[in-house]
Coordinates of C-alpha atoms in Angstrom, one line a residue:
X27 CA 111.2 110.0 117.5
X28 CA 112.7 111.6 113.9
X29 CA 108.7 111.1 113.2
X30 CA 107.2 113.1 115.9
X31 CA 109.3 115.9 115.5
X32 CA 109.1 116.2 111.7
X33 CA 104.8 116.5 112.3
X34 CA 105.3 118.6 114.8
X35 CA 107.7 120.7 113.0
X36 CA 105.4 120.5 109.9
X37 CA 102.4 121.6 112.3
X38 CA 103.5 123.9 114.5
X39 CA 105.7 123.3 118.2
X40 CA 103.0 123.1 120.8
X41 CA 99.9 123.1 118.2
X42 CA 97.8 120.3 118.8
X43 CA 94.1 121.9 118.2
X44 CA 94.5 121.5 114.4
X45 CA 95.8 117.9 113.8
X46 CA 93.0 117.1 116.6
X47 CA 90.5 118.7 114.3
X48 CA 91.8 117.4 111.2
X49 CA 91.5 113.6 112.7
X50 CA 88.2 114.0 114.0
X51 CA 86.9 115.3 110.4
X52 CA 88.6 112.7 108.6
X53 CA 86.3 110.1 110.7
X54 CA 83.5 111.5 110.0
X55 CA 84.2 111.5 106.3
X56 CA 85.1 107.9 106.5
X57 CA 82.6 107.1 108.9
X58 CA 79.9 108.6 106.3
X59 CA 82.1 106.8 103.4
X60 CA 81.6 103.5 105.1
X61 CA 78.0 103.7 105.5
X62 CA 76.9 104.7 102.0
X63 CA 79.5 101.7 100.8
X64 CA 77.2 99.5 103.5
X65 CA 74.1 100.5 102.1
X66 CA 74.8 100.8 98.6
X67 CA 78.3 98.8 98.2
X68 CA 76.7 95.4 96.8
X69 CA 74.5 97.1 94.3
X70 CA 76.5 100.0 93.3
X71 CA 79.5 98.0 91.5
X72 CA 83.3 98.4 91.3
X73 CA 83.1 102.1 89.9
X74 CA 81.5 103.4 93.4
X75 CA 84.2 101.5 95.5
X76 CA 86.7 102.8 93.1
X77 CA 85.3 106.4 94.2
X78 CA 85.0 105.7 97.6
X79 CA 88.6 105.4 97.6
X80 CA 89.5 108.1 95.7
X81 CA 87.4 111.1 96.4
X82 CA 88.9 111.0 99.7
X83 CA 92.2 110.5 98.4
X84 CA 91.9 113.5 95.9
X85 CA 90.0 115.9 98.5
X86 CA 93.3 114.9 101.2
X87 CA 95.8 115.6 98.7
X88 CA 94.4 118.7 98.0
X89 CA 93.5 120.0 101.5
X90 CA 97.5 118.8 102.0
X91 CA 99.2 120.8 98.9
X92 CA 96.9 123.4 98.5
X93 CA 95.7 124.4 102.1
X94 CA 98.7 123.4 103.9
X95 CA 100.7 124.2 101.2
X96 CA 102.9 121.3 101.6
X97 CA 104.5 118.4 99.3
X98 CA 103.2 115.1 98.4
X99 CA 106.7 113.6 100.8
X100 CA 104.8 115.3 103.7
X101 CA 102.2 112.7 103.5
X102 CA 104.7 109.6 102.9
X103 CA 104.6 110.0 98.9
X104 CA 108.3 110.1 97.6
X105 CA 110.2 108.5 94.7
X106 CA 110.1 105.1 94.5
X107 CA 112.4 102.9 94.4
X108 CA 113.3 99.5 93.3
X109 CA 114.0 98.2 96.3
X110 CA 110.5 99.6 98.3
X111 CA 108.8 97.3 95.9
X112 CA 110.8 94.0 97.2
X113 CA 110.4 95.4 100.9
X114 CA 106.8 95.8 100.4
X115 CA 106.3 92.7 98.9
X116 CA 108.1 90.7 101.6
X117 CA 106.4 92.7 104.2
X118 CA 102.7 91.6 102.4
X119 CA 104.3 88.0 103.0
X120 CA 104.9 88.5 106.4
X121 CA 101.6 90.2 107.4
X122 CA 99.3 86.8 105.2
X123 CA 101.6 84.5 107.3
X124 CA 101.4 86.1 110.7
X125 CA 97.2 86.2 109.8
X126 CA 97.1 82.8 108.8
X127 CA 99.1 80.5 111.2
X128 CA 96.6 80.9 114.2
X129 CA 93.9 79.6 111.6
X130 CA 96.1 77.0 110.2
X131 CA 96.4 75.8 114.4
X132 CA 93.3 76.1 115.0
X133 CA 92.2 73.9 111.7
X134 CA 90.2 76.2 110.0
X135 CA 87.6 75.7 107.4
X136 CA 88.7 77.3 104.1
X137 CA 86.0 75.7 101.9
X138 CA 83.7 78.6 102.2
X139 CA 86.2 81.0 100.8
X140 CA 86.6 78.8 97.2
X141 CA 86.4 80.5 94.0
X142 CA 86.8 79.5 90.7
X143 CA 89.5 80.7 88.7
X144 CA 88.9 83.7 86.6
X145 CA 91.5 85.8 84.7
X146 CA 89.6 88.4 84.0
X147 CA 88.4 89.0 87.5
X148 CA 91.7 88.2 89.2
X149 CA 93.4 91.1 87.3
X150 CA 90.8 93.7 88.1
X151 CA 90.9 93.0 91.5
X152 CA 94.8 92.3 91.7
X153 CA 94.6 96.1 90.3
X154 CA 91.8 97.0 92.8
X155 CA 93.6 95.8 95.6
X156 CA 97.5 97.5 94.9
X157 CA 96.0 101.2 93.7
X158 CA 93.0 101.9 95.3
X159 CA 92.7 100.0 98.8
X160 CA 96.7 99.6 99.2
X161 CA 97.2 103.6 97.9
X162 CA 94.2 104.8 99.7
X163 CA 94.7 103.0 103.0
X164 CA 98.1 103.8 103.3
X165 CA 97.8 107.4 102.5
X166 CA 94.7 108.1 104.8
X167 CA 96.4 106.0 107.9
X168 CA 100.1 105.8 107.9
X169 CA 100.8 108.6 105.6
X170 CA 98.2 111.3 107.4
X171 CA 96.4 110.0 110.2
X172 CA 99.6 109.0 111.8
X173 CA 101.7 111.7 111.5
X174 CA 98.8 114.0 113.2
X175 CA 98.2 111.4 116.1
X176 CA 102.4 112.0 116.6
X177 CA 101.7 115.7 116.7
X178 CA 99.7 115.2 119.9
X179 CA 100.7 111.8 121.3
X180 CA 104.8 111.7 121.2
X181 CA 104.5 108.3 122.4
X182 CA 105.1 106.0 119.7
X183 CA 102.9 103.1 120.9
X184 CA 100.1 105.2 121.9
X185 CA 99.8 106.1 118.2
X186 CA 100.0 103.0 117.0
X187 CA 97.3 101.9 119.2
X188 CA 94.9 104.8 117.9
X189 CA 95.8 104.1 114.5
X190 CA 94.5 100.7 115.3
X191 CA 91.1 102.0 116.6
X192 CA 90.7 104.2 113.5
X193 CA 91.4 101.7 111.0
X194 CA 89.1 99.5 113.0
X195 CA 86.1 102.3 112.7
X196 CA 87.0 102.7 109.3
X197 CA 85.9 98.8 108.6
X198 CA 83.0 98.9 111.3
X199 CA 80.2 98.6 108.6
X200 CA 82.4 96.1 106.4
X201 CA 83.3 93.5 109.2
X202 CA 81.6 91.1 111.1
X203 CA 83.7 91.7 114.6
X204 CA 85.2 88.4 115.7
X205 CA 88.3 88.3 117.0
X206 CA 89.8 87.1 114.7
X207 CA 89.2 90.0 112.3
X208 CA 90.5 92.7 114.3
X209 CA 93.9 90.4 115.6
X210 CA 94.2 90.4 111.9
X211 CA 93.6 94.0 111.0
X212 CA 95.6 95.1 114.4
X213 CA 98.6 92.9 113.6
X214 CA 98.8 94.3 109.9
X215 CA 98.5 97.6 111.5
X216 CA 101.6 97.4 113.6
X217 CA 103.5 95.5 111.3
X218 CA 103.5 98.4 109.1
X219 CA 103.7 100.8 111.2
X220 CA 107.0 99.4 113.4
X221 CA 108.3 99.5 109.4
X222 CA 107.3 103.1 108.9
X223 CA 109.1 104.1 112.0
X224 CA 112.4 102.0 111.8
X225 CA 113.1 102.8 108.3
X226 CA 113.1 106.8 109.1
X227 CA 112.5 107.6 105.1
X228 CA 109.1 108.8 105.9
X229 CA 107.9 106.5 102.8
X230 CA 104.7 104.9 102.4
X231 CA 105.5 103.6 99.1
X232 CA 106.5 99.9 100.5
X233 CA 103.5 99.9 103.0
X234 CA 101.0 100.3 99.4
X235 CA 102.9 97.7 97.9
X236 CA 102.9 95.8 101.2
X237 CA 99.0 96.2 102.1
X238 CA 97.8 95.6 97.7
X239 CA 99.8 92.6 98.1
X240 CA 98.3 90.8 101.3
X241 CA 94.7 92.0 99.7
X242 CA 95.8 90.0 96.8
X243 CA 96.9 87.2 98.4
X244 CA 93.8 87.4 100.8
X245 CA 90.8 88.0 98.9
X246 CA 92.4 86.4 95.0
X247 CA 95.0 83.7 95.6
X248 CA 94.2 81.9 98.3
X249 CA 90.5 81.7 97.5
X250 CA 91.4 80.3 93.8
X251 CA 93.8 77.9 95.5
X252 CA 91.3 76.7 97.8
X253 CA 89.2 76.2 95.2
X254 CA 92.1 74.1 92.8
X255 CA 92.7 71.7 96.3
X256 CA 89.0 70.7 96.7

């Protein structure tokens, strides 16, 4: 419970009005976020989705050392280290294989997702994917969001499961709700955050390496391997 008790300590014993407050505002900033990257997103270009990520990146960080008046560790960001790379990494691994054996049972169709191999492209998104989806993410969900849903729910699994619903809202306008979207998206979810709580270092460093690394595999690799098999 080392967790809990540092956001409670951070926010005050017994105060559970603000981190309330602070969660509800941040889903209606991403709510509104969402729907102007669903209206404009597929005319508006990589530049907007690279704001989209880092306005509210840049107005959290802010609202966390200059309002709060607290460090960059309170939110997960601390050193990193060589060995939060290779964790991360291996915990990207895990999350593409725990997505992809039920669609490997059930004999999915990967044809559709093919694409042709460009370098150019690849690297842009590789980038895309590791510092602003992977960063963002991870700072907005596990590094914030989570550590004020511990402030008012001291049960572990009961923040896990709103984390769940939040990053689920945050992808309403992006996702086309089958089941198998949100098993994937919930699994991810709790696979990072059963890291984040067993490793005590309060780090999200591993879970942006871990979360840039599945995108990559997800939506670059596996796509351009696809595409080499046919």
């Amino acid at each position: 419970m080392e967790m809990a008790k540092e956001g409670n300590d951070k926010l005050g014993t017994g105060n559970k009005k603000r981190p309330i407050i602070e969660v509800t505002v941040c889903i209606l900033g991403m709510a509104a976020l969402t729907v102007m990257m669903a209206v404009f997103g597929a005319d508006a270009g990589l530049l907007a989705g690279i704001a989209a990520y880092w306005i509210p990146c840049a107005v959290l960080l802010f609202y966390v050392c200059r309002v709060e008046k607290q460090t960059l560790s309170s939110v997960g960001l601390k050193p990193i280290r060589k060995r939060h790379v290779f964790e991360g990494l291996g915990l990207g691994i895990c999350m593409f294989v725990v997505q992809q054996i039920p669609l490997l049972l059930m004999k999915m169709d990967y044809s559709a997702y093919a694409m042709e191999p460009d370098v150019v492209y690849m690297v842009v998104m590789a980038l895309y994917c590791f510092f602003c989806v992977g960063f963002a993410e991870e700072l907005l969900f596990r590094g914030f969001l989570l550590k004020r849903t511990l402030a008012v729910f001291p049960q572990k699994w009961v923040c896990v499961g709103v984390n769940i619903l939040l990053f689920y809202l945050a992808h309403w306008f992006t996702m086309q709700h089958t089941f198998g979207e949100f098993y994937n998206l919930a699994t991810n979810t709790v696979i990072l955050c059963i890291y984040l709580f067993r490793k005590k270092e309060g780090t999200i460093v591993p879970l942006i390496v871990a979360h840039g690394f599945y995108d990559v595999l997800t939506s670059v690799v596996l796509p351009v391997f696809v595409y080499l098999l046919k």
